[in-house]
Short mmCIF file of C-alpha atoms in Angstrom, two decimals:
data_model
loop_
_atom_site.label_atom_id
_atom_site.label_comp_id
_atom_site.label_asym_id
_atom_site.label_seq_id
_atom_site.Cartn_x
_atom_site.Cartn_y
_atom_site.Cartn_z
CA MET A 219 76.27 110.29 144.78
CA LEU A 220 73.83 110.32 147.67
CA ASN A 221 74.41 106.25 148.48
CA ASP A 222 75.97 105.71 151.91
CA LYS A 223 75.69 109.51 152.80
CA SER A 224 73.80 110.99 155.67
CA ILE A 225 71.75 114.00 154.41
CA LEU A 226 70.38 116.99 156.40
CA ILE A 227 67.31 118.81 154.80
CA THR A 228 66.50 122.02 156.83
CA GLY A 229 62.98 122.95 156.14
CA GLY A 230 62.54 119.38 154.97
CA THR A 231 58.74 119.29 155.57
CA GLY A 232 57.98 121.83 152.93
CA SER A 233 57.09 121.06 149.25
CA PHE A 234 60.69 120.81 148.15
CA GLY A 235 62.14 118.89 151.16
CA GLN A 236 59.31 116.23 150.55
CA LYS A 237 59.97 115.90 146.90
CA PHE A 238 63.66 115.76 147.24
CA THR A 239 63.31 113.16 149.85
CA ALA A 240 60.95 111.02 147.65
CA LEU A 241 63.08 111.21 144.76
CA ALA A 242 66.39 110.78 146.53
CA LEU A 243 65.18 107.50 148.05
CA GLN A 244 64.06 106.35 144.60
CA ALA A 245 67.19 107.02 142.99
CA TYR A 246 69.59 106.20 145.75
CA PRO A 247 68.34 103.18 147.53
CA HIS A 248 71.50 102.99 149.87
CA ILE A 249 71.06 106.30 151.40
CA ARG A 250 72.41 105.97 155.06
CA GLU A 251 69.97 108.56 156.52
CA ILE A 252 67.91 111.53 155.85
CA ILE A 253 67.35 114.12 158.71
CA ILE A 254 64.58 116.48 158.58
CA PHE A 255 65.10 119.61 160.61
CA SER A 256 62.08 121.78 160.83
CA ARG A 257 60.00 123.78 163.42
CA ASP A 258 56.47 122.02 163.03
CA PRO A 259 56.30 118.67 164.73
CA GLN A 260 52.80 118.18 163.41
CA LYS A 261 54.19 118.20 159.81
CA GLN A 262 57.06 116.05 160.87
CA LEU A 263 54.63 113.44 162.05
CA GLN A 264 52.71 113.58 158.81
CA MET A 265 56.00 113.17 156.83
CA ALA A 266 57.09 110.31 159.12
CA GLU A 267 53.76 108.46 158.36
CA ARG A 268 54.48 109.22 154.38
CA PHE A 269 57.95 107.69 154.69
CA ALA A 270 57.32 104.90 156.97
CA HIS A 271 60.05 102.28 156.63
CA HIS A 272 62.63 104.51 155.19
CA PRO A 273 65.60 105.75 156.92
CA LEU A 274 64.37 109.10 157.97
CA ARG A 275 65.09 111.05 161.33
CA PHE A 276 63.33 114.14 162.53
CA ILE A 277 64.71 116.96 164.49
CA CYS A 278 62.47 119.88 165.66
CA GLY A 279 64.33 123.25 165.92
CA ASP A 280 64.68 126.70 164.91
CA MET A 281 67.33 128.06 162.42
CA GLY A 282 67.78 130.97 164.62
CA ASN A 283 69.07 128.84 167.60
CA PRO A 284 72.67 127.74 167.07
CA GLN A 285 72.47 124.97 169.50
CA ASP A 286 69.44 123.48 167.58
CA VAL A 287 71.48 123.73 164.14
CA ASN A 288 74.55 122.46 165.86
CA GLU A 289 72.89 119.44 166.96
CA ALA A 290 71.45 118.88 163.58
CA CYS A 291 74.65 118.93 161.76
CA LYS A 292 76.33 116.03 163.74
CA ASN A 293 77.59 113.13 161.51
CA ILE A 294 76.23 114.82 158.35
CA ASP A 295 77.79 114.36 155.05
CA LEU A 296 75.85 116.97 153.04
CA ILE A 297 73.14 119.40 153.87
CA ILE A 298 70.32 120.76 151.55
CA HIS A 299 69.35 124.20 152.92
CA THR A 300 65.66 125.00 152.21
CA ALA A 301 64.47 126.46 155.61
CA ALA A 302 63.49 130.30 155.32
CA ILE A 303 60.56 132.74 155.89
CA ARG A 304 59.76 132.73 152.40
CA ILE A 305 56.24 134.32 152.14
CA ALA A 306 57.15 137.90 151.21
CA GLY A 307 54.08 139.30 152.94
CA GLU A 308 54.87 137.40 156.31
CA ALA A 309 58.63 138.58 156.08
CA GLU A 310 57.41 142.24 155.29
CA ALA A 311 55.42 142.06 158.38
CA ASN A 312 58.04 140.45 160.65
CA PRO A 313 61.42 141.63 159.44
CA TRP A 314 63.30 140.56 162.52
CA GLN A 315 61.82 137.27 162.46
CA ALA A 316 62.82 136.94 158.89
CA ILE A 317 66.51 138.13 159.51
CA GLN A 318 66.75 135.76 162.42
CA SER A 319 65.64 132.69 160.36
CA ASN A 320 67.00 133.63 156.80
CA VAL A 321 70.41 135.40 157.65
CA ILE A 322 71.35 134.21 161.26
CA GLY A 323 70.05 130.83 160.64
CA ALA A 324 72.35 130.74 157.47
CA GLN A 325 75.38 131.82 159.53
CA ASN A 326 74.51 129.21 162.06
CA LEU A 327 74.33 126.35 159.64
CA ILE A 328 77.61 127.25 158.00
CA GLU A 329 79.29 127.56 161.37
CA ALA A 330 77.77 124.16 162.55
CA ALA A 331 78.74 122.30 159.30
CA SER A 332 82.28 123.70 159.40
CA THR A 333 82.67 122.31 163.12
CA HIS A 334 81.17 118.87 162.34
CA ARG A 335 83.19 118.69 158.88
CA VAL A 336 80.10 118.58 156.74
CA ARG A 337 81.30 118.24 153.14
CA GLN A 338 78.92 120.26 151.22
CA ILE A 339 76.05 122.71 151.54
CA LEU A 340 73.41 123.36 148.64
CA ALA A 341 71.35 126.35 149.56
CA LEU A 342 68.07 127.17 147.77
CA SER A 343 67.56 130.76 147.15
CA THR A 344 65.05 132.78 145.22
CA ASP A 345 64.94 135.34 142.31
CA MET A 346 63.85 137.87 144.77
CA ALA A 347 67.28 138.06 146.05
CA SER A 348 68.45 140.07 143.06
CA LEU A 349 67.29 143.56 142.33
CA VAL A 350 66.15 143.52 146.12
CA ASN A 351 63.00 145.47 146.98
CA ASN A 352 61.42 143.77 149.87
CA VAL A 353 62.49 141.99 153.16
CA TYR A 354 62.32 138.54 151.96
CA GLY A 355 64.62 139.30 148.90
CA ALA A 356 66.98 141.19 151.19
CA THR A 357 67.35 138.55 153.81
CA LYS A 358 68.06 135.86 150.91
CA MET A 359 70.54 138.22 149.34
CA LEU A 360 72.44 138.41 152.52
CA SER A 361 72.07 134.63 152.95
CA ASP A 362 73.37 134.14 149.52
CA LYS A 363 76.37 136.43 150.41
CA LEU A 364 77.18 134.40 153.57
CA PHE A 365 77.12 131.06 151.55
CA ILE A 366 79.46 132.62 148.74
CA ASP A 367 81.64 133.88 151.38
CA ALA A 368 81.67 130.24 153.38
CA ASN A 369 83.08 128.62 150.30
CA GLN A 370 86.25 130.58 150.72
CA ARG A 371 86.42 131.18 154.47
CA TYR A 372 85.38 127.70 155.87
CA ALA A 373 87.11 125.55 153.23
CA PRO A 374 87.27 122.58 152.72
CA LEU A 375 83.49 122.83 153.26
CA LYS A 376 81.77 123.49 149.60
CA THR A 377 78.86 125.61 149.42
CA SER A 378 76.65 126.56 146.39
CA ILE A 379 73.66 128.39 145.60
CA ILE A 380 70.55 127.49 143.40
CA ARG A 381 68.34 130.43 142.47
CA TYR A 382 64.76 129.28 141.98
CA GLY A 383 61.63 131.05 140.94
CA ASN A 384 58.10 129.85 142.15
CA MET A 385 57.65 126.08 142.53
CA LEU A 386 54.48 124.54 141.33
CA GLY A 387 51.98 124.10 144.23
CA SER A 388 54.11 125.35 146.91
CA GLN A 389 52.92 127.51 149.88
CA GLY A 390 51.91 130.95 148.87
CA THR A 391 52.24 130.66 145.15
CA VAL A 392 49.45 131.80 142.98
CA ILE A 393 48.05 129.04 141.37
CA PRO A 394 46.54 127.29 144.80
CA PHE A 395 45.26 130.87 145.42
CA PHE A 396 43.53 131.43 142.01
CA ILE A 397 41.91 128.00 142.29
CA LYS A 398 40.49 128.81 145.64
CA LYS A 399 39.26 132.29 144.35
CA ALA A 400 37.67 130.88 141.42
CA GLN A 401 35.77 128.15 143.19
CA GLU A 402 34.73 130.46 146.03
CA GLU A 403 34.18 133.95 144.38
CA GLY A 404 34.36 133.69 140.64
CA ILE A 405 36.82 136.53 140.66
CA LEU A 406 40.43 136.45 140.27
CA PRO A 407 42.54 139.56 141.96
CA ILE A 408 45.50 140.27 139.87
CA THR A 409 48.09 142.91 140.93
CA ASP A 410 48.97 143.76 137.36
CA PHE A 411 48.09 142.33 134.10
CA ARG A 412 51.73 142.70 132.81
CA MET A 413 53.24 140.68 135.82
CA THR A 414 55.51 137.73 134.90
CA ARG A 415 57.15 135.05 137.14
CA PHE A 416 59.53 131.98 136.93
CA LEU A 417 58.00 128.78 137.53
CA ALA A 418 59.22 125.33 137.79
CA THR A 419 57.65 121.87 138.83
CA PRO A 420 58.88 120.15 142.03
CA GLU A 421 60.45 117.38 139.95
CA GLU A 422 62.39 119.99 137.88
CA CYS A 423 63.72 121.74 141.01
CA VAL A 424 64.91 118.29 142.63
CA LYS A 425 66.58 117.57 139.23
CA ILE A 426 68.33 120.67 139.30
CA ALA A 427 69.52 120.09 142.92
CA PHE A 428 70.82 116.76 141.98
CA GLN A 429 72.65 118.01 139.15
CA ALA A 430 74.16 120.92 141.41
CA LEU A 431 75.30 118.45 143.92
CA ARG A 432 77.14 116.51 141.34
CA ARG A 433 78.71 119.43 139.48
CA SER A 434 79.28 122.42 141.45
CA ILE A 435 82.84 123.84 142.15
CA GLY A 436 81.74 125.91 145.23
CA GLY A 437 80.98 129.54 145.68
CA GLU A 438 78.63 129.69 142.48
CA ILE A 439 75.15 130.70 142.14
CA ILE A 440 73.32 128.65 139.76
CA ALA A 441 70.34 130.14 137.94
CA PRO A 442 68.59 127.48 135.91
CA LYS A 443 66.96 128.26 132.48
CA ILE A 444 63.33 127.55 133.81
CA LYS A 445 60.19 128.94 131.98
CA SER A 446 58.23 131.95 132.72
CA TYR A 447 54.61 132.82 132.86
CA ASN A 448 52.50 136.00 132.42
CA ILE A 449 49.90 136.24 135.09
CA LEU A 450 46.96 136.22 132.62
CA THR A 451 48.08 132.86 131.40
CA ILE A 452 47.58 131.32 134.88
CA ALA A 453 44.12 133.25 135.25
CA LYS A 454 43.02 131.57 131.85
CA ALA A 455 44.40 128.19 132.70
CA VAL A 456 42.71 128.25 136.11
CA ASP A 457 39.27 129.52 134.69
CA GLU A 458 38.88 131.26 131.42
CA LYS A 459 35.23 132.43 132.75
CA ALA A 460 36.38 134.09 136.03
CA ALA A 461 36.32 137.95 136.15
CA LEU A 462 39.52 139.63 136.70
CA LYS A 463 40.08 142.36 139.00
CA GLN A 464 43.20 144.38 138.83
CA ILE A 465 44.09 145.60 142.30
CA GLY A 466 47.63 147.11 141.98
CA LEU A 467 51.24 146.05 143.14
CA ARG A 468 51.60 145.31 146.70
CA PRO A 469 54.40 146.84 149.05
CA GLY A 470 57.77 145.04 147.77
CA GLU A 471 56.19 143.44 144.61
CA LYS A 472 57.74 143.70 141.10
CA LEU A 473 56.38 143.42 137.68
CA TYR A 474 59.06 140.85 136.73
CA GLU A 475 61.75 138.88 138.67
CA THR A 476 65.44 138.85 137.80
CA MET A 477 67.55 135.67 137.85
CA VAL A 478 70.75 137.60 136.68
CA THR A 479 71.08 141.12 136.70
CA ARG A 480 73.20 143.11 134.15
CA TYR A 481 75.35 144.02 137.18
CA ASP A 482 76.30 140.28 137.44
CA SER A 483 76.81 139.86 133.81
CA PHE A 484 80.67 140.40 134.07
CA ARG A 485 81.03 137.41 136.00
CA THR A 486 78.12 135.24 134.56
CA ILE A 487 78.64 132.15 132.37
CA GLU A 488 76.12 130.34 130.30
CA THR A 489 75.64 126.45 129.87
CA ASN A 490 73.06 124.76 127.91
CA ASP A 491 70.66 124.60 130.92
CA SER A 492 71.70 127.47 133.14
CA TYR A 493 73.39 130.63 134.13
CA ILE A 494 76.29 130.38 136.41
CA ILE A 495 77.26 133.33 138.46
CA VAL A 496 81.13 132.99 139.57
CA PRO A 497 81.89 134.27 143.06
CA PRO A 498 84.04 137.61 143.12
CA TYR A 499 87.19 136.01 144.50
CA ALA A 500 87.28 133.30 141.79
CA ASP A 501 88.70 132.89 138.15
CA THR A 502 86.07 132.98 135.90
CA ALA A 503 88.03 130.91 133.48
CA LYS A 504 88.19 128.05 135.84
CA TYR A 505 84.52 127.80 136.01
CA CYS A 506 84.17 128.10 132.24
CA GLN A 507 86.28 125.10 131.93
CA HIS A 508 84.51 123.10 134.56
CA TYR A 509 80.94 123.80 133.24
CA SER A 510 82.14 123.86 129.44
CA ALA A 511 80.50 127.10 129.52
CA LEU A 512 81.07 130.73 127.83
CA PRO A 513 80.92 134.24 129.28
CA VAL A 514 77.59 136.00 128.70
CA SER A 515 77.76 139.26 126.79
CA PRO A 516 78.04 142.51 128.67
CA GLU A 517 74.74 144.00 129.98
CA PHE A 518 73.08 140.69 129.88
CA GLU A 519 70.20 140.20 132.11
CA PHE A 520 67.87 137.28 132.42
CA ASN A 521 64.44 137.73 133.93
CA SER A 522 60.94 136.56 133.62
CA GLU A 523 59.92 139.12 131.11
CA ASN A 524 62.66 138.64 128.55
CA ASN A 525 62.75 134.91 129.08
CA PRO A 526 62.19 133.31 125.67
CA ASN A 527 60.68 130.30 127.22
CA GLN A 528 57.15 131.24 128.27
CA TYR A 529 54.50 128.79 129.44
CA THR A 530 51.35 128.55 127.21
CA VAL A 531 47.73 128.21 128.71
CA ALA A 532 47.71 124.50 127.74
CA GLU A 533 50.92 123.92 129.55
CA ILE A 534 49.68 125.52 132.80
CA LYS A 535 46.42 123.63 132.31
CA GLN A 536 48.47 120.25 132.26
CA MET A 537 50.55 121.36 135.34
CA ILE A 538 47.40 122.12 137.23
CA LYS A 539 45.99 118.58 136.55
CA SER A 540 49.33 117.05 138.03
CA MET A 541 49.05 118.93 141.15
#
């Protein structure tokens, strides 16, 4: 699938990009080249040292700059789009910067990919893009809309989206934060004891991406059936003896996140490992046949609270050991 291909990973020095690179090079030893596009030259240097003697090339640039993005898309077969301002608090404090990176950057990528006849874009999104109530979620919702539209407007370019929750150990996630707080203060600040979130390991996230690259038709949002946790489960796994302090929800924060809303249920289909939100311009039957899937029931919703697959304390402890 990836052998003899040139692959662009935007935001490629991040947790997902590094794990994708490692597993792709392992699974597909004849990849022609992986191009890492990101803003931080220091992180690029560190990644270059990690992947010395592998076919990697680095481009330092900004998603909001169309010239930078255009240069990165030359001679590319497929794109993994991970670049984003993704820390909710940072986006809330700098909304225009988030719009430039997450929305304008997405359109810059679509236009450059079309110009250079890139075959496929797989865009990584977030559960915050549904039932939006913060800047980050709003920008990713708009980004998703652009990629869905691009599959039709910029054909034969194929564009698809994966909607993830939290990725274990990635920047801004709760487990590293709790570990630090437990070690330094012995107190874990929790916004609300009822809070739940989706969580997957980096390996799971990359496996989902590989599958999407193979299977996607184009225009769909893929919402994988990943597991969820309650925040108290994380707290107990990190340090059962730490004191818990409930501090209240922050601006733009929700008690639970939603992968598939009931408003999307009429065009959502279910496979054994994911939910597929069919684009509004497409025939649902076509996607059902392709994925061997069935439509979900009316008013169906998949969120981190009603998810039947919840992590246990023991499972989270094991995941922490693997970090």
